[in-house]
Coordinates of C-alpha atoms and ligand atoms in Angstrom, one line a residue:
M1 CA 0.0 -0.1 0.0
H2 CA 1.3 3.4 -0.9
L3 CA 0.2 6.2 1.3
S4 CA 0.4 9.7 -0.2
I5 CA -0.1 13.0 1.5
E6 CA -1.4 15.9 -0.6
P7 CA -2.2 19.4 0.2
I8 CA -5.6 20.8 -0.6
P9 CA -5.3 24.7 -0.5
A10 CA -8.0 26.6 1.1
F11 CA -8.7 30.2 2.0
E12 CA -5.6 32.4 1.5
D13 CA -2.9 30.2 3.0
N14 CA -4.4 27.3 4.6
Y15 CA -3.5 23.6 3.7
I16 CA -6.0 20.8 4.3
W17 CA -4.0 17.6 4.3
L18 CA -5.3 14.7 2.2
L19 CA -4.1 11.2 3.2
R20 CA -4.9 8.7 0.4
S21 CA -3.7 5.4 -0.9
T22 CA -3.7 3.6 -4.2
E23 CA -5.6 0.6 -2.6
T24 CA -8.8 2.2 -1.6
E25 CA -11.3 4.9 -2.3
F26 CA -11.4 5.8 1.3
C27 CA -9.3 8.8 2.3
A28 CA -8.8 11.1 5.4
V29 CA -8.4 14.9 5.6
V30 CA -6.9 16.9 8.4
D31 CA -8.4 20.2 9.5
P32 CA -11.0 21.0 6.9
G33 CA -11.7 24.7 7.4
D34 CA -13.7 24.6 4.2
A35 CA -15.7 22.0 2.8
Q36 CA -15.9 23.1 -0.9
P37 CA -12.2 22.5 -1.9
V38 CA -12.4 19.0 -0.2
I39 CA -15.5 18.1 -1.9
A40 CA -14.2 19.1 -5.2
R41 CA -11.0 17.2 -4.8
L42 CA -12.5 14.0 -3.5
Q43 CA -15.2 13.9 -6.2
G44 CA -12.8 14.9 -9.0
D45 CA -10.5 12.0 -7.8
G46 CA -13.3 9.4 -7.1
L47 CA -12.6 9.3 -3.4
R48 CA -14.9 8.8 -0.3
L49 CA -14.0 10.4 3.1
G50 CA -13.4 7.9 5.8
A51 CA -12.1 10.0 8.5
I52 CA -11.5 13.7 9.5
L53 CA -8.8 14.7 12.0
I54 CA -9.1 17.9 13.8
T55 CA -6.3 19.6 15.7
H56 CA -8.0 22.6 17.3
H57 CA -11.2 24.5 17.4
H58 CA -10.3 27.5 15.1
G59 CA -12.9 28.2 12.3
D60 CA -10.3 27.8 9.5
H61 CA -9.7 24.3 10.7
I62 CA -13.3 23.0 11.4
G63 CA -15.4 25.2 9.3
G64 CA -16.1 22.5 6.8
L65 CA -17.0 19.8 9.2
A66 CA -20.9 20.0 9.1
E67 CA -21.0 20.0 5.3
L68 CA -18.5 17.2 5.0
R69 CA -20.4 15.0 7.4
Q70 CA -23.6 15.7 5.4
T71 CA -21.8 14.7 2.3
W72 CA -20.1 11.6 3.9
P73 CA -22.2 10.6 6.9
E74 CA -20.0 7.5 7.5
A75 CA -16.8 9.5 8.1
E76 CA -15.3 9.2 11.6
V77 CA -14.3 12.6 13.1
F78 CA -11.6 12.6 15.6
G79 CA -10.5 15.8 17.7
P80 CA -9.8 17.1 21.2
E81 CA -12.2 17.4 23.9
D82 CA -13.4 21.0 23.5
R83 CA -17.1 22.3 23.5
R84 CA -16.1 24.8 20.7
I85 CA -16.0 21.8 18.4
T86 CA -19.2 20.1 17.4
G87 CA -19.5 17.1 15.2
L88 CA -16.8 14.8 16.6
T89 CA -17.6 11.1 16.6
R90 CA -14.5 10.2 18.8
V91 CA -12.8 12.5 21.3
V92 CA -9.1 11.7 21.5
A93 CA -6.3 12.7 24.0
E94 CA -2.7 12.3 24.6
G95 CA -1.4 8.9 24.1
D96 CA -4.5 7.8 22.2
D97 CA -4.2 5.6 18.9
V98 CA -6.1 6.8 15.9
H99 CA -6.4 3.8 13.7
L100 CA -7.4 4.4 10.0
P101 CA -8.1 0.9 8.8
D102 CA -8.7 1.9 5.1
L103 CA -5.3 3.6 5.0
E104 CA -3.6 1.0 7.2
I105 CA -2.1 3.6 9.4
D106 CA -1.9 4.4 13.1
L107 CA -1.5 7.8 14.5
E108 CA -0.6 8.7 18.0
V109 CA -2.3 11.6 19.6
L110 CA 0.0 14.2 21.2
A111 CA -1.3 17.0 23.5
V112 CA 0.4 20.3 22.3
P113 CA -1.4 23.1 23.9
G114 CA -0.3 26.7 23.6
H115 CA -1.6 28.2 20.5
T116 CA -5.0 27.1 22.0
S117 CA -5.6 25.2 25.3
T118 CA -6.8 22.0 23.8
H119 CA -4.6 21.7 20.5
I120 CA -3.5 18.2 19.6
A121 CA -1.3 16.8 16.9
Y122 CA -1.2 13.4 15.1
L123 CA 2.1 11.5 14.9
G124 CA 2.7 8.4 12.7
D125 CA 5.2 6.9 10.3
D126 CA 7.6 9.9 10.8
R127 CA 4.8 12.3 9.9
L128 CA 3.4 14.9 12.3
F129 CA 0.2 16.7 11.6
C130 CA 0.7 19.6 13.8
G131 CA -2.0 22.1 13.0
D132 CA -1.1 25.6 14.0
T133 CA 1.5 24.6 16.8
L134 CA 4.6 24.5 14.5
F135 CA 4.8 26.2 11.2
A136 CA 7.9 26.1 8.8
A137 CA 10.4 28.6 10.5
G138 CA 7.8 29.7 12.9
C139 CA 5.0 28.8 15.3
G140 CA 1.4 29.7 16.2
R141 CA 0.6 32.7 18.1
V142 CA -0.7 32.2 21.7
F143 CA -4.3 32.5 21.9
D144 CA -6.2 30.8 24.7
G145 CA -3.1 28.8 25.7
T146 CA -0.1 30.2 27.5
F147 CA 3.5 30.9 26.5
E148 CA 4.7 28.4 28.8
Q149 CA 2.5 25.6 27.2
L150 CA 3.6 26.4 23.7
A151 CA 7.3 26.5 24.7
D152 CA 6.9 23.0 26.2
S153 CA 4.9 21.8 23.2
L154 CA 7.6 22.9 20.8
Q155 CA 10.3 21.5 23.1
R156 CA 8.5 18.3 22.9
I157 CA 8.1 18.3 19.0
S158 CA 11.7 19.1 18.7
S159 CA 12.8 16.0 20.5
L160 CA 11.0 13.9 17.8
P161 CA 13.2 12.0 15.2
S162 CA 15.0 14.6 13.0
Q163 CA 13.6 12.9 9.9
T164 CA 9.9 13.7 11.0
R165 CA 8.0 15.5 8.4
C166 CA 5.9 18.2 9.8
Y167 CA 2.6 18.9 7.9
C168 CA 1.7 22.5 9.1
A169 CA -1.6 24.1 8.4
H170 CA -0.5 27.2 6.8
E171 CA 1.8 28.5 4.1
Y172 CA 3.6 31.2 6.3
T173 CA 7.1 30.1 5.4
L174 CA 8.6 33.1 3.7
A175 CA 7.2 35.6 6.2
N176 CA 8.4 33.4 9.0
L177 CA 12.0 33.2 7.4
G178 CA 11.9 37.0 7.4
F179 CA 11.7 37.1 11.1
A180 CA 14.3 34.3 11.5
R181 CA 16.6 36.5 9.6
W182 CA 15.9 39.4 12.1
V183 CA 16.8 36.9 14.8
E184 CA 19.9 35.4 13.2
P185 CA 21.1 37.8 10.5
Q186 CA 24.3 36.0 10.1
S187 CA 22.8 32.6 9.7
G188 CA 23.7 30.8 6.4
A189 CA 20.9 28.3 6.9
V190 CA 18.2 30.9 7.0
A191 CA 19.6 32.5 3.8
A192 CA 19.6 29.1 2.1
A193 CA 16.2 28.5 3.3
I194 CA 14.8 31.8 2.0
A195 CA 16.3 31.1 -1.4
A196 CA 14.7 27.6 -1.4
A197 CA 11.3 28.8 -0.3
E198 CA 11.3 31.8 -2.7
Q199 CA 12.0 29.3 -5.6
L200 CA 9.2 26.9 -4.7
R201 CA 6.7 29.8 -4.2
E202 CA 7.7 31.2 -7.7
Q203 CA 6.8 27.8 -9.0
G204 CA 3.5 27.8 -7.2
R205 CA 4.4 24.9 -4.9
P206 CA 4.1 24.5 -1.2
T207 CA 7.1 24.9 1.1
V208 CA 5.6 22.2 3.5
P209 CA 6.0 19.6 4.7
T210 CA 9.2 20.6 6.3
T211 CA 11.4 18.3 8.1
L212 CA 12.4 18.7 11.8
A213 CA 16.1 18.6 10.9
D214 CA 15.5 21.8 8.8
E215 CA 13.4 23.3 11.5
L216 CA 16.2 22.7 14.1
A217 CA 18.6 24.7 11.8
V218 CA 16.3 27.8 10.9
N219 CA 13.3 28.1 13.4
P220 CA 14.2 30.5 16.1
F221 CA 11.3 29.1 18.2
L222 CA 13.2 25.8 18.3
R223 CA 16.5 27.3 18.7
T224 CA 15.9 29.0 22.2
S225 CA 19.1 27.5 23.7
E226 CA 21.4 28.7 20.9
P227 CA 23.5 31.6 22.2
A228 CA 22.8 33.8 19.1
V229 CA 19.1 33.4 19.6
M230 CA 19.3 34.1 23.4
A231 CA 21.3 37.1 22.7
A232 CA 18.8 38.5 20.1
A233 CA 15.9 37.7 22.5
E234 CA 17.7 39.6 25.4
R235 CA 18.3 42.7 23.2
F236 CA 14.6 42.8 22.4
A237 CA 13.6 42.2 26.0
S238 CA 16.2 44.6 27.3
R239 CA 17.0 42.3 30.1
P240 CA 18.8 39.0 30.9
L241 CA 16.6 36.0 30.3
A242 CA 16.8 32.9 32.2
G243 CA 16.0 29.6 30.5
T244 CA 14.4 28.7 27.2
T245 CA 10.8 29.5 28.1
Q246 CA 11.7 33.0 28.7
V247 CA 13.7 33.2 25.5
F248 CA 10.7 31.6 23.6
S249 CA 8.3 34.1 25.2
A250 CA 10.4 37.1 24.3
L251 CA 10.8 35.9 20.7
R252 CA 7.1 35.3 20.4
R253 CA 6.3 38.8 21.7
W254 CA 9.0 40.3 19.5
K255 CA 7.3 38.8 16.4
D256 CA 3.9 39.7 17.5
E257 CA 4.6 43.3 18.4
R258 CA 7.2 44.3 15.8
Y259 CA 7.2 42.0 12.9
D260 CA 3.7 40.6 12.1
Ligands
ZN1 ZN1 -5.5 28.2 14.7
FE2 FE1 -5.2 28.2 11.5

């Protein structure tokens, strides 16, 4: 069985990830914020929806749920316990196994709060569907989670095997790399990543998934123990910072207040 993961673009810059295989017409999607592009792709390719995976409650990730359930009532809908999400058929939490029998894959649920208080990610086969927790060269903003939670969640993600491919939910890479260059202006890895991302975007291609190895080289939010990143964060904060959580929080505030 050959599993393939394909982006379905939605809105301005969202990716709804489609999991499909050559062996079955049943497929799965992650974070369908809009039903229409999903319906169009599945009907165009002769696919049926067997499962929906939700990472968090924001509208650009769940907005298509009701219509997709009407179209494919048999689809299982996995997501975190959160009363802001309606239409789940199975609530999942840290450590749970999401078994997708049609696709012959198992995904482990990771609790990764911070962007929101109930955000989860799905991990399996060296692939991480991370919603708005980690982006290529960046991370989500803190909405109803806390800076400490997001720092811990990113720490946890960064300890996964370096070949892990991260399927982020947005195409924010070039903008994020611009901030990465503010933080580490001397970085050759950041300069190379900007050149590579510009080339992909000129060709109309997505810059994600990204690998954890690449993220560890360029993403300032995963580099909070690097001396150059700590020094940059301290310059922004105008005070010494003790520990990676403080460095992370300063970086996140710096990007929120000055860059975005
Ligand atoms: Zn979000
Ligand atoms: Fe989002």
